[in-house]
Amino acid sequence: MRIVSARRVNRVSRCWHSSPMTGKPTAKYALRGVELRYALTLYLFQHGPLLLSDLLVALDFQGFDVPGGAKAVSDALRWEIGHGRVGRGARGKYRPL
């Protein structure tokens, strides 16, 4: 059993990792494009079917930022659906294939 600390660790300290709207440095790594698709697909394969909101919370908990929010995640999952790696159940619920 793995014990996870509740304390956040600042792993990204470069000034170019900043929030797109405020310009303030953030400790979260921004996921975009291929990295976002791979992270979402891997998480679905590890944890099974999930709602879109649960995926966003999981990425946030793991220290990632998705600049486009739910729209970017749904677009990434739509790409994965087209390539046969992810399936869509009910509205906003995705599952691995």
JSON list of C-alpha atoms in Angstrom, two decimals:
[
{"chain": "A", "resi": 1, "resn": "MET", "atom": "CA", "xyz": [0.00, 0.00, 0.00]},
{"chain": "A", "resi": 2, "resn": "ARG", "atom": "CA", "xyz": [1.38, 3.37, -1.01]},
{"chain": "A", "resi": 3, "resn": "ILE", "atom": "CA", "xyz": [0.94, 6.34, 1.32]},
{"chain": "A", "resi": 4, "resn": "VAL", "atom": "CA", "xyz": [0.50, 9.67, -0.41]},
{"chain": "A", "resi": 5, "resn": "SER", "atom": "CA", "xyz": [1.41, 12.85, 1.39]},
{"chain": "A", "resi": 6, "resn": "ALA", "atom": "CA", "xyz": [-1.16, 15.63, 1.45]},
{"chain": "A", "resi": 7, "resn": "ARG", "atom": "CA", "xyz": [1.62, 18.23, 1.15]},
{"chain": "A", "resi": 8, "resn": "ARG", "atom": "CA", "xyz": [2.12, 19.68, -2.32]},
{"chain": "A", "resi": 9, "resn": "VAL", "atom": "CA", "xyz": [5.58, 19.55, -3.81]},
{"chain": "A", "resi": 10, "resn": "ASN", "atom": "CA", "xyz": [6.68, 22.36, -6.11]},
{"chain": "A", "resi": 11, "resn": "ARG", "atom": "CA", "xyz": [8.29, 20.41, -8.95]},
{"chain": "A", "resi": 12, "resn": "VAL", "atom": "CA", "xyz": [8.08, 23.06, -11.66]},
{"chain": "A", "resi": 13, "resn": "SER", "atom": "CA", "xyz": [9.86, 26.27, -10.81]},
{"chain": "A", "resi": 14, "resn": "ARG", "atom": "CA", "xyz": [10.60, 27.87, -14.17]},
{"chain": "A", "resi": 15, "resn": "CYS", "atom": "CA", "xyz": [9.01, 31.24, -14.84]},
{"chain": "A", "resi": 16, "resn": "TRP", "atom": "CA", "xyz": [7.61, 30.18, -18.23]},
{"chain": "A", "resi": 17, "resn": "HIS", "atom": "CA", "xyz": [5.21, 27.72, -16.55]},
{"chain": "A", "resi": 18, "resn": "SER", "atom": "CA", "xyz": [2.59, 30.30, -15.76]},
{"chain": "A", "resi": 19, "resn": "SER", "atom": "CA", "xyz": [-1.14, 30.63, -15.85]},
{"chain": "A", "resi": 20, "resn": "PRO", "atom": "CA", "xyz": [-2.26, 31.76, -19.34]},
{"chain": "A", "resi": 21, "resn": "MET", "atom": "CA", "xyz": [-4.52, 34.52, -18.04]},
{"chain": "A", "resi": 22, "resn": "THR", "atom": "CA", "xyz": [-2.70, 35.93, -15.00]},
{"chain": "A", "resi": 23, "resn": "GLY", "atom": "CA", "xyz": [0.95, 35.43, -15.89]},
{"chain": "A", "resi": 24, "resn": "LYS", "atom": "CA", "xyz": [1.65, 34.32, -12.30]},
{"chain": "A", "resi": 25, "resn": "PRO", "atom": "CA", "xyz": [3.96, 31.31, -11.94]},
{"chain": "A", "resi": 26, "resn": "THR", "atom": "CA", "xyz": [2.23, 28.05, -11.10]},
{"chain": "A", "resi": 27, "resn": "ALA", "atom": "CA", "xyz": [3.53, 24.76, -9.72]},
{"chain": "A", "resi": 28, "resn": "LYS", "atom": "CA", "xyz": [1.37, 22.74, -12.13]},
{"chain": "A", "resi": 29, "resn": "TYR", "atom": "CA", "xyz": [2.52, 21.30, -15.43]},
{"chain": "A", "resi": 30, "resn": "ALA", "atom": "CA", "xyz": [0.25, 22.32, -18.32]},
{"chain": "A", "resi": 31, "resn": "LEU", "atom": "CA", "xyz": [-0.93, 19.33, -20.35]},
{"chain": "A", "resi": 32, "resn": "ARG", "atom": "CA", "xyz": [-1.71, 19.93, -24.02]},
{"chain": "A", "resi": 33, "resn": "GLY", "atom": "CA", "xyz": [-2.04, 17.88, -27.18]},
{"chain": "A", "resi": 34, "resn": "VAL", "atom": "CA", "xyz": [-0.42, 14.46, -27.20]},
{"chain": "A", "resi": 35, "resn": "GLU", "atom": "CA", "xyz": [0.60, 14.63, -23.53]},
{"chain": "A", "resi": 36, "resn": "LEU", "atom": "CA", "xyz": [-3.01, 15.35, -22.51]},
{"chain": "A", "resi": 37, "resn": "ARG", "atom": "CA", "xyz": [-4.37, 12.52, -24.67]},
{"chain": "A", "resi": 38, "resn": "TYR", "atom": "CA", "xyz": [-1.84, 10.02, -23.33]},
{"chain": "A", "resi": 39, "resn": "ALA", "atom": "CA", "xyz": [-2.44, 11.06, -19.70]},
{"chain": "A", "resi": 40, "resn": "LEU", "atom": "CA", "xyz": [-6.23, 10.77, -20.07]},
{"chain": "A", "resi": 41, "resn": "THR", "atom": "CA", "xyz": [-6.09, 7.42, -21.87]},
{"chain": "A", "resi": 42, "resn": "LEU", "atom": "CA", "xyz": [-3.66, 5.94, -19.37]},
{"chain": "A", "resi": 43, "resn": "TYR", "atom": "CA", "xyz": [-5.76, 7.16, -16.43]},
{"chain": "A", "resi": 44, "resn": "LEU", "atom": "CA", "xyz": [-8.90, 5.60, -17.94]},
{"chain": "A", "resi": 45, "resn": "PHE", "atom": "CA", "xyz": [-7.11, 2.28, -18.46]},
{"chain": "A", "resi": 46, "resn": "GLN", "atom": "CA", "xyz": [-5.89, 2.32, -14.86]},
{"chain": "A", "resi": 47, "resn": "HIS", "atom": "CA", "xyz": [-9.15, 3.38, -13.18]},
{"chain": "A", "resi": 48, "resn": "GLY", "atom": "CA", "xyz": [-11.96, 2.35, -15.51]},
{"chain": "A", "resi": 49, "resn": "PRO", "atom": "CA", "xyz": [-14.96, 4.40, -16.68]},
{"chain": "A", "resi": 50, "resn": "LEU", "atom": "CA", "xyz": [-15.06, 7.96, -15.34]},
{"chain": "A", "resi": 51, "resn": "LEU", "atom": "CA", "xyz": [-16.98, 11.18, -15.76]},
{"chain": "A", "resi": 52, "resn": "LEU", "atom": "CA", "xyz": [-15.31, 14.13, -17.43]},
{"chain": "A", "resi": 53, "resn": "SER", "atom": "CA", "xyz": [-15.41, 16.11, -14.18]},
{"chain": "A", "resi": 54, "resn": "ASP", "atom": "CA", "xyz": [-13.69, 13.23, -12.34]},
{"chain": "A", "resi": 55, "resn": "LEU", "atom": "CA", "xyz": [-10.91, 13.21, -14.93]},
{"chain": "A", "resi": 56, "resn": "LEU", "atom": "CA", "xyz": [-10.34, 16.95, -14.43]},
{"chain": "A", "resi": 57, "resn": "VAL", "atom": "CA", "xyz": [-10.22, 16.53, -10.65]},
{"chain": "A", "resi": 58, "resn": "ALA", "atom": "CA", "xyz": [-7.77, 13.61, -10.99]},
{"chain": "A", "resi": 59, "resn": "LEU", "atom": "CA", "xyz": [-5.43, 15.59, -13.25]},
{"chain": "A", "resi": 60, "resn": "ASP", "atom": "CA", "xyz": [-5.54, 18.53, -10.85]},
{"chain": "A", "resi": 61, "resn": "PHE", "atom": "CA", "xyz": [-4.80, 16.25, -7.89]},
{"chain": "A", "resi": 62, "resn": "GLN", "atom": "CA", "xyz": [-1.80, 14.80, -9.71]},
{"chain": "A", "resi": 63, "resn": "GLY", "atom": "CA", "xyz": [-0.35, 18.27, -10.26]},
{"chain": "A", "resi": 64, "resn": "PHE", "atom": "CA", "xyz": [-1.39, 18.91, -13.86]},
{"chain": "A", "resi": 65, "resn": "ASP", "atom": "CA", "xyz": [-3.16, 21.91, -15.35]},
{"chain": "A", "resi": 66, "resn": "VAL", "atom": "CA", "xyz": [-5.40, 21.72, -18.42]},
{"chain": "A", "resi": 67, "resn": "PRO", "atom": "CA", "xyz": [-5.50, 25.25, -19.89]},
{"chain": "A", "resi": 68, "resn": "GLY", "atom": "CA", "xyz": [-8.65, 24.62, -21.94]},
{"chain": "A", "resi": 69, "resn": "GLY", "atom": "CA", "xyz": [-10.55, 22.96, -19.09]},
{"chain": "A", "resi": 70, "resn": "ALA", "atom": "CA", "xyz": [-13.38, 20.54, -19.82]},
{"chain": "A", "resi": 71, "resn": "LYS", "atom": "CA", "xyz": [-13.51, 21.53, -23.49]},
{"chain": "A", "resi": 72, "resn": "ALA", "atom": "CA", "xyz": [-9.87, 20.56, -24.06]},
{"chain": "A", "resi": 73, "resn": "VAL", "atom": "CA", "xyz": [-10.37, 17.25, -22.24]},
{"chain": "A", "resi": 74, "resn": "SER", "atom": "CA", "xyz": [-13.49, 16.38, -24.25]},
{"chain": "A", "resi": 75, "resn": "ASP", "atom": "CA", "xyz": [-11.71, 17.27, -27.51]},
{"chain": "A", "resi": 76, "resn": "ALA", "atom": "CA", "xyz": [-8.76, 15.07, -26.56]},
{"chain": "A", "resi": 77, "resn": "LEU", "atom": "CA", "xyz": [-11.06, 12.18, -25.68]},
{"chain": "A", "resi": 78, "resn": "ARG", "atom": "CA", "xyz": [-12.98, 12.64, -28.93]},
{"chain": "A", "resi": 79, "resn": "TRP", "atom": "CA", "xyz": [-9.68, 12.14, -30.78]},
{"chain": "A", "resi": 80, "resn": "GLU", "atom": "CA", "xyz": [-9.06, 8.96, -28.79]},
{"chain": "A", "resi": 81, "resn": "ILE", "atom": "CA", "xyz": [-12.59, 7.72, -29.57]},
{"chain": "A", "resi": 82, "resn": "GLY", "atom": "CA", "xyz": [-11.87, 8.20, -33.27]},
{"chain": "A", "resi": 83, "resn": "HIS", "atom": "CA", "xyz": [-8.75, 6.07, -32.94]},
{"chain": "A", "resi": 84, "resn": "GLY", "atom": "CA", "xyz": [-10.51, 3.29, -31.02]},
{"chain": "A", "resi": 85, "resn": "ARG", "atom": "CA", "xyz": [-8.77, 3.62, -27.65]},
{"chain": "A", "resi": 86, "resn": "VAL", "atom": "CA", "xyz": [-11.59, 5.21, -25.64]},
{"chain": "A", "resi": 87, "resn": "GLY", "atom": "CA", "xyz": [-15.36, 4.79, -25.76]},
{"chain": "A", "resi": 88, "resn": "ARG", "atom": "CA", "xyz": [-18.16, 7.07, -24.66]},
{"chain": "A", "resi": 89, "resn": "GLY", "atom": "CA", "xyz": [-21.03, 5.85, -22.54]},
{"chain": "A", "resi": 90, "resn": "ALA", "atom": "CA", "xyz": [-23.54, 8.30, -21.14]},
{"chain": "A", "resi": 91, "resn": "ARG", "atom": "CA", "xyz": [-23.10, 12.03, -21.53]},
{"chain": "A", "resi": 92, "resn": "GLY", "atom": "CA", "xyz": [-19.70, 13.00, -20.17]},
{"chain": "A", "resi": 93, "resn": "LYS", "atom": "CA", "xyz": [-18.72, 9.42, -19.22]},
{"chain": "A", "resi": 94, "resn": "TYR", "atom": "CA", "xyz": [-15.76, 7.79, -20.92]},
{"chain": "A", "resi": 95, "resn": "ARG", "atom": "CA", "xyz": [-14.36, 4.25, -20.73]},
{"chain": "A", "resi": 96, "resn": "PRO", "atom": "CA", "xyz": [-11.29, 2.42, -22.04]},
{"chain": "A", "resi": 97, "resn": "LEU", "atom": "CA", "xyz": [-11.75, 0.00, -24.95]}
]
